[in-house]
CSV table of C-alpha atoms in Angstrom, one decimal:
chain,number,residue,atom,x,y,z
E,1,UNK,CA,54.0,34.1,292.2
E,2,UNK,CA,55.3,34.7,288.7
E,3,UNK,CA,51.7,34.7,287.3
E,4,UNK,CA,50.5,37.2,290.0
E,5,UNK,CA,53.4,39.6,290.0
E,6,UNK,CA,55.3,39.5,286.7
E,7,UNK,CA,53.1,38.0,284.1
E,8,UNK,CA,50.7,41.0,283.7
E,9,UNK,CA,53.8,43.2,282.9
E,10,UNK,CA,55.4,40.6,280.7
E,11,UNK,CA,52.3,39.8,278.8
E,12,UNK,CA,50.5,43.1,278.3
E,13,UNK,CA,52.1,46.2,276.8
E,14,UNK,CA,49.5,48.5,278.4
E,15,UNK,CA,50.7,47.3,281.9
E,16,UNK,CA,54.3,48.0,281.0
E,17,UNK,CA,53.4,51.4,279.7
E,18,UNK,CA,51.3,52.1,282.8
E,19,UNK,CA,54.2,51.0,285.0
E,20,UNK,CA,56.7,53.2,283.1
E,21,UNK,CA,54.4,56.2,283.3
E,22,UNK,CA,54.0,55.6,287.1
E,23,UNK,CA,57.8,55.3,287.5
E,24,UNK,CA,58.3,58.6,285.5
E,25,UNK,CA,55.7,60.4,287.7
E,26,UNK,CA,57.3,58.9,290.9
E,27,UNK,CA,60.8,59.9,289.9
E,28,UNK,CA,59.7,63.5,289.0
E,29,UNK,CA,56.7,64.5,291.0
E,30,UNK,CA,57.5,62.8,294.3
E,31,UNK,CA,60.8,64.7,295.0
E,32,UNK,CA,58.8,67.9,294.2
E,33,UNK,CA,56.2,66.6,296.8
E,34,UNK,CA,59.0,66.3,299.4
E,35,UNK,CA,59.9,69.9,298.9
E,36,UNK,CA,56.3,70.9,299.1
E,37,UNK,CA,56.0,69.0,302.4
E,38,UNK,CA,59.1,70.6,303.8
E,39,UNK,CA,57.8,74.1,302.8
E,40,UNK,CA,54.5,73.2,304.6
E,41,UNK,CA,52.8,73.6,301.2
E,42,UNK,CA,51.2,70.1,300.9
E,43,UNK,CA,47.7,71.5,300.6
E,44,UNK,CA,49.0,74.1,298.1
E,45,UNK,CA,49.8,71.1,295.8
E,46,UNK,CA,46.3,69.9,296.1
E,47,UNK,CA,44.9,73.3,295.3
E,48,UNK,CA,47.2,73.6,292.2
E,49,UNK,CA,46.1,70.2,291.0
E,50,UNK,CA,42.5,71.4,291.0
E,51,UNK,CA,43.5,74.7,289.5
E,52,UNK,CA,44.8,73.1,286.2
E,53,UNK,CA,41.3,71.7,285.4
E,54,UNK,CA,39.7,74.6,283.5
E,55,UNK,CA,42.8,74.9,281.3
E,56,UNK,CA,42.7,71.2,280.5
E,57,UNK,CA,38.9,71.5,279.9
E,58,UNK,CA,39.4,74.4,277.4
E,59,UNK,CA,42.1,72.4,275.7
E,60,UNK,CA,39.6,69.6,275.5
E,61,UNK,CA,36.9,71.8,274.0
E,62,UNK,CA,39.3,73.2,271.4
E,63,UNK,CA,41.0,70.1,270.3
E,64,UNK,CA,39.2,67.1,271.9
E,65,UNK,CA,41.2,64.6,273.9
E,66,UNK,CA,44.4,66.1,272.6
E,67,UNK,CA,47.5,65.6,274.8
E,68,UNK,CA,49.2,68.8,273.6
E,69,UNK,CA,46.2,71.1,273.9
E,70,UNK,CA,45.2,69.8,277.4
E,71,UNK,CA,48.8,70.1,278.6
E,72,UNK,CA,49.2,73.7,277.4
E,73,UNK,CA,45.8,74.6,278.8
E,74,UNK,CA,46.6,73.0,282.2
E,75,UNK,CA,50.0,74.7,282.3
E,76,UNK,CA,48.5,78.1,281.6
E,77,UNK,CA,45.7,77.7,284.1
E,78,UNK,CA,48.0,76.4,286.8
E,79,UNK,CA,50.5,79.2,286.4
E,80,UNK,CA,47.8,81.8,286.2
E,81,UNK,CA,46.3,80.6,289.5
E,82,UNK,CA,49.7,80.5,291.2
E,83,UNK,CA,50.6,84.0,290.0
E,84,UNK,CA,47.2,85.5,290.7
E,85,UNK,CA,47.1,84.2,294.2
E,86,UNK,CA,50.6,85.4,294.8
E,87,UNK,CA,49.7,88.9,293.4
E,88,UNK,CA,46.5,89.1,295.6
E,89,UNK,CA,48.5,88.1,298.7
E,90,UNK,CA,51.1,90.8,298.0
E,91,UNK,CA,48.7,93.7,297.2
E,92,UNK,CA,45.7,92.9,299.6
E,93,UNK,CA,45.2,92.0,303.2
E,94,UNK,CA,44.3,88.4,302.2
E,95,UNK,CA,46.6,85.6,303.4
E,96,UNK,CA,48.1,83.2,300.8
E,97,UNK,CA,46.1,80.2,301.9
E,98,UNK,CA,42.8,82.0,301.6
E,99,UNK,CA,43.7,83.6,298.3
E,100,UNK,CA,44.8,80.3,296.8
E,101,UNK,CA,41.7,78.5,298.1
E,102,UNK,CA,39.4,81.0,296.5
E,103,UNK,CA,41.2,80.9,293.2
E,104,UNK,CA,41.4,77.1,293.0
E,105,UNK,CA,37.7,76.6,294.0
E,106,UNK,CA,36.7,79.0,291.3
E,107,UNK,CA,39.0,77.3,288.9
E,108,UNK,CA,37.8,73.8,289.8
E,109,UNK,CA,34.1,74.7,289.5
E,110,UNK,CA,34.8,76.4,286.1
E,111,UNK,CA,36.6,73.3,284.8
E,112,UNK,CA,33.9,70.9,285.9
E,113,UNK,CA,31.2,73.2,284.4
E,114,UNK,CA,33.0,73.3,281.0
E,115,UNK,CA,33.6,69.6,280.8
E,116,UNK,CA,30.1,68.5,282.0
E,117,UNK,CA,28.2,70.9,279.7
E,118,UNK,CA,30.3,70.3,276.6
E,119,UNK,CA,31.5,66.7,277.1
E,120,UNK,CA,30.1,63.3,278.2
E,121,UNK,CA,30.4,61.7,281.6
E,122,UNK,CA,33.2,59.5,280.2
E,123,UNK,CA,35.2,62.7,279.3
E,124,UNK,CA,34.6,64.0,282.8
E,125,UNK,CA,35.8,60.8,284.3
E,126,UNK,CA,38.9,60.8,282.1
E,127,UNK,CA,39.8,64.3,283.2
E,128,UNK,CA,39.1,63.7,286.9
E,129,UNK,CA,40.6,60.2,287.3
E,130,UNK,CA,43.1,59.9,284.4
E,131,UNK,CA,43.8,57.0,282.2
E,132,UNK,CA,47.0,55.3,283.4
E,133,UNK,CA,46.2,52.1,281.6
E,134,UNK,CA,45.8,53.9,278.3
E,135,UNK,CA,49.1,55.8,278.1
E,136,UNK,CA,50.2,56.0,274.5
E,137,UNK,CA,53.6,56.9,273.1
E,138,UNK,CA,53.1,60.6,273.0
E,139,UNK,CA,51.8,60.6,276.6
E,140,UNK,CA,54.8,58.6,277.8
E,141,UNK,CA,57.2,60.9,275.9
E,142,UNK,CA,55.5,63.9,277.7
E,143,UNK,CA,55.8,62.2,281.2
E,144,UNK,CA,59.5,61.2,280.6
E,145,UNK,CA,60.4,64.7,279.3
E,146,UNK,CA,58.8,66.4,282.3
E,147,UNK,CA,60.6,64.0,284.7
E,148,UNK,CA,63.9,64.6,282.9
E,149,UNK,CA,63.4,68.4,283.1
E,150,UNK,CA,62.4,68.2,286.8
E,151,UNK,CA,65.4,66.0,287.8
E,152,UNK,CA,67.9,68.3,286.1
E,153,UNK,CA,66.2,71.4,287.6
E,154,UNK,CA,66.2,69.8,291.1
E,155,UNK,CA,69.9,68.8,290.7
E,156,UNK,CA,70.8,72.4,289.8
E,157,UNK,CA,68.6,74.1,292.4
E,158,UNK,CA,68.9,71.6,295.2
E,159,UNK,CA,70.8,73.7,297.7
E,160,UNK,CA,68.8,76.9,297.2
E,161,UNK,CA,65.6,74.9,297.5
E,162,UNK,CA,66.8,73.3,300.8
E,163,UNK,CA,67.9,76.7,302.0
E,164,UNK,CA,64.5,78.2,301.1
E,165,UNK,CA,62.8,75.5,303.1
E,166,UNK,CA,64.9,76.1,306.1
E,167,UNK,CA,65.6,79.8,306.1
E,168,UNK,CA,64.1,81.8,303.2
E,169,UNK,CA,65.2,85.1,304.7
E,170,UNK,CA,68.9,84.0,304.7
E,171,UNK,CA,68.7,82.9,301.1
E,172,UNK,CA,67.2,86.3,300.2
E,173,UNK,CA,70.0,88.0,302.1
E,174,UNK,CA,72.9,86.1,300.6
E,175,UNK,CA,71.9,85.5,297.1
E,176,UNK,CA,69.7,86.8,294.3
E,177,UNK,CA,68.5,83.3,293.6
E,178,UNK,CA,65.5,83.5,296.0
E,179,UNK,CA,62.9,84.6,293.4
E,180,UNK,CA,64.4,82.4,290.7
E,181,UNK,CA,64.2,79.4,293.1
E,182,UNK,CA,60.7,80.2,294.2
E,183,UNK,CA,59.2,80.6,290.7
E,184,UNK,CA,61.1,77.6,289.2
E,185,UNK,CA,59.8,75.5,292.1
E,186,UNK,CA,56.2,76.7,291.4
E,187,UNK,CA,56.7,75.9,287.7
E,188,UNK,CA,58.0,72.4,288.6
E,189,UNK,CA,54.9,71.9,290.8
E,190,UNK,CA,52.6,72.9,287.9
E,191,UNK,CA,54.3,70.8,285.2
E,192,UNK,CA,54.5,67.7,287.4
E,193,UNK,CA,50.8,68.1,288.3
E,194,UNK,CA,50.0,68.3,284.6
E,195,UNK,CA,52.2,65.2,284.1
E,196,UNK,CA,50.3,63.4,286.9
E,197,UNK,CA,47.0,64.7,285.5
E,198,UNK,CA,47.4,62.7,282.3
E,199,UNK,CA,48.0,59.4,284.2
E,200,UNK,CA,46.0,59.8,287.4
E,201,UNK,CA,43.6,62.7,286.8
E,202,UNK,CA,43.3,66.0,288.6
E,203,UNK,CA,42.0,64.4,291.7
E,204,UNK,CA,44.7,61.8,292.2
E,205,UNK,CA,47.7,63.6,290.6
E,206,UNK,CA,48.6,65.3,293.9
E,207,UNK,CA,48.3,61.9,295.7
E,208,UNK,CA,51.4,60.4,294.2
E,209,UNK,CA,53.2,63.7,295.0
E,210,UNK,CA,52.4,64.1,298.7
E,211,UNK,CA,51.4,60.7,300.2
E,212,UNK,CA,54.8,59.0,299.6
E,213,UNK,CA,56.6,62.1,300.8
E,214,UNK,CA,54.5,62.1,304.0
E,215,UNK,CA,55.3,58.4,304.5
E,216,UNK,CA,59.0,58.9,303.9
E,217,UNK,CA,59.1,61.4,306.8
E,218,UNK,CA,58.9,58.4,309.1
E,219,UNK,CA,61.9,56.6,307.5
E,220,UNK,CA,64.6,59.2,306.8
E,221,UNK,CA,66.0,62.4,308.4
E,222,UNK,CA,68.2,63.9,305.6
E,223,UNK,CA,66.6,65.5,302.6
E,224,UNK,CA,68.4,63.1,300.2
E,225,UNK,CA,67.1,60.2,302.3
E,226,UNK,CA,63.6,61.6,302.3
E,227,UNK,CA,63.6,61.9,298.5
E,228,UNK,CA,65.0,58.3,298.0
E,229,UNK,CA,62.5,56.8,300.5
E,230,UNK,CA,59.6,58.8,298.9
E,231,UNK,CA,60.5,57.7,295.4
E,232,UNK,CA,60.9,54.1,296.4
E,233,UNK,CA,57.5,54.1,298.2
E,234,UNK,CA,55.9,55.8,295.2
E,235,UNK,CA,57.3,53.2,292.7
E,236,UNK,CA,56.4,50.2,295.0
E,237,UNK,CA,52.9,51.6,295.5
E,238,UNK,CA,52.4,52.1,291.8
E,239,UNK,CA,53.5,48.5,291.0
E,240,UNK,CA,51.2,47.1,293.8
E,241,UNK,CA,48.3,49.4,292.8
E,242,UNK,CA,48.6,48.4,289.2
E,243,UNK,CA,48.6,44.7,290.1
E,244,UNK,CA,45.6,45.0,292.4
E,245,UNK,CA,43.8,46.9,289.7
E,246,UNK,CA,44.6,44.2,287.2
E,247,UNK,CA,43.7,41.2,289.3
E,248,UNK,CA,40.5,42.6,291.0
E,249,UNK,CA,39.3,44.8,288.1
E,250,UNK,CA,39.5,48.1,290.2
E,251,UNK,CA,40.3,51.6,288.8
E,252,UNK,CA,44.1,52.0,288.7
E,253,UNK,CA,44.5,55.6,289.9
E,254,UNK,CA,42.7,55.2,293.2
E,255,UNK,CA,44.2,51.7,293.7
E,256,UNK,CA,47.8,53.2,293.4
E,257,UNK,CA,47.0,56.1,295.8
E,258,UNK,CA,45.3,53.7,298.3
E,259,UNK,CA,48.4,51.5,298.4
E,260,UNK,CA,50.5,54.6,299.0
E,261,UNK,CA,48.0,55.4,301.7
E,262,UNK,CA,48.5,52.0,303.2
E,263,UNK,CA,52.3,52.6,303.1
E,264,UNK,CA,51.7,55.9,304.9
E,265,UNK,CA,49.6,54.1,307.6
E,266,UNK,CA,52.3,51.5,308.1
E,267,UNK,CA,55.0,54.2,308.2
E,268,UNK,CA,53.0,56.3,310.7
E,269,UNK,CA,52.6,53.2,312.9
E,270,UNK,CA,55.9,51.4,312.6
E,271,UNK,CA,58.5,53.8,311.1
E,272,UNK,CA,61.7,54.3,313.1
E,273,UNK,CA,61.6,58.2,313.1
E,274,UNK,CA,58.8,60.1,314.9
E,275,UNK,CA,56.1,57.5,314.4
E,276,UNK,CA,53.7,56.1,317.0
E,277,UNK,CA,56.0,53.2,317.6
E,278,UNK,CA,59.2,55.3,317.7
E,279,UNK,CA,59.3,55.8,321.5
E,280,UNK,CA,59.2,52.1,322.2
E,281,UNK,CA,61.7,51.0,319.5
E,282,UNK,CA,65.3,50.3,320.6
E,283,UNK,CA,67.6,53.2,319.8
E,284,UNK,CA,71.3,53.3,319.0
E,285,UNK,CA,73.5,54.4,321.8
E,286,UNK,CA,75.2,57.7,321.2
E,287,UNK,CA,79.0,57.2,321.3
E,288,UNK,CA,81.5,59.8,322.2
P,1,UNK,CA,81.3,94.8,306.5
P,2,UNK,CA,82.0,94.1,302.8
P,3,UNK,CA,79.5,91.7,301.3
P,4,UNK,CA,80.9,89.2,298.8
P,5,UNK,CA,77.8,87.8,297.0
P,6,UNK,CA,79.8,85.5,294.7
P,7,UNK,CA,80.9,83.5,297.8
P,8,UNK,CA,77.3,82.8,298.7
P,9,UNK,CA,76.5,81.8,295.1
P,10,UNK,CA,79.4,79.4,295.0
P,11,UNK,CA,78.2,77.9,298.3
P,12,UNK,CA,74.8,77.3,296.7
P,13,UNK,CA,76.5,75.4,293.8
P,14,UNK,CA,78.4,72.9,296.0
P,15,UNK,CA,77.7,69.4,294.9
P,16,UNK,CA,76.0,70.3,291.7
P,17,UNK,CA,78.3,68.1,289.6
P,18,UNK,CA,77.6,64.8,291.3
P,19,UNK,CA,73.9,65.6,291.6
P,20,UNK,CA,73.7,66.4,287.9
P,21,UNK,CA,75.5,63.2,287.1
P,22,UNK,CA,73.0,61.2,289.3
P,23,UNK,CA,70.1,63.0,287.6
P,24,UNK,CA,71.6,62.2,284.2
P,25,UNK,CA,71.9,58.5,285.0
P,26,UNK,CA,68.2,58.4,286.2
P,27,UNK,CA,67.1,60.2,283.0
P,28,UNK,CA,69.1,57.7,280.8
P,29,UNK,CA,67.5,54.8,282.7
P,30,UNK,CA,64.1,56.3,282.3
P,31,UNK,CA,64.4,56.8,278.5
P,32,UNK,CA,65.9,53.3,278.2
P,33,UNK,CA,62.8,52.0,280.0
P,34,UNK,CA,60.6,54.0,277.5
P,35,UNK,CA,62.3,52.5,274.5
P,36,UNK,CA,62.0,49.0,276.0
P,37,UNK,CA,58.3,49.5,277.0
P,38,UNK,CA,57.3,50.9,273.6
P,39,UNK,CA,59.3,48.6,271.4
P,40,UNK,CA,58.5,45.2,272.9
P,41,UNK,CA,55.4,43.4,271.5
P,42,UNK,CA,52.0,43.7,273.2
P,43,UNK,CA,51.9,47.5,273.1
P,44,UNK,CA,49.0,49.8,272.2
């Protein structure tokens, strides 16, 4: 048991770093995913994850596989797509989902074009699937910093965010914080996708954000409970995914997301709240 | 009816202190994990 579960982390530094990177992403990106899910914006997260690709690709072209350049490029591209789609929605007849879909597909194709014409297949694989087993000190500092910033921002804006999920009109009516909350939240989505992009790649970054949040929906009712359950599922999935990847020689990112998917399947089937099994599970009696 | 926006703002700030303290604890644990993971032998 020790050899299978603990030894890879005790013996190899790259496994410890990968686990720490995954914990950082789970603690920062997954709570953001919970709010995305509550705002019915789960697919927006996916679109934004693809939208950061051309920025990262341009960063790669300018400075090679440089953490800073790819991060700044990804942030600029992600924010540009978010703001442009918001602008188009406000000034034209196009709905937000269609506008965002158009921009992210243009963005994704541009990113793949840039990377594949100017880089090798290995570079493209790095950008698309990430390198969680090769996180160095600077990458870990970036992930931990983004998580720290996210947690503090969520602690400060928790109630406005909850109110915006439940009743955005009310928040707009009683406070001037509506716009601040909305744009801070979009910024948090983008920076956490950039963080996830370094470890899991553009295709998998949104997975660790949304899949644990969706699984947690079957275990908790309150928003605090949802966040705790989602983070726990994300961390356990990361640990199991890394171990499966280590023992069976599989790619780490997809292994982590597949384990999270398995947790989602189990939650969907056996979770106590709103799952397939919920109607036949014994319930607590309501007492007066 | 007279609107008092500061009341609503105060309402939005309820519980910020404990939440910030919780976030700070998690952040400290995360950075402690970083120093542990990067200082122990076997790293990159």
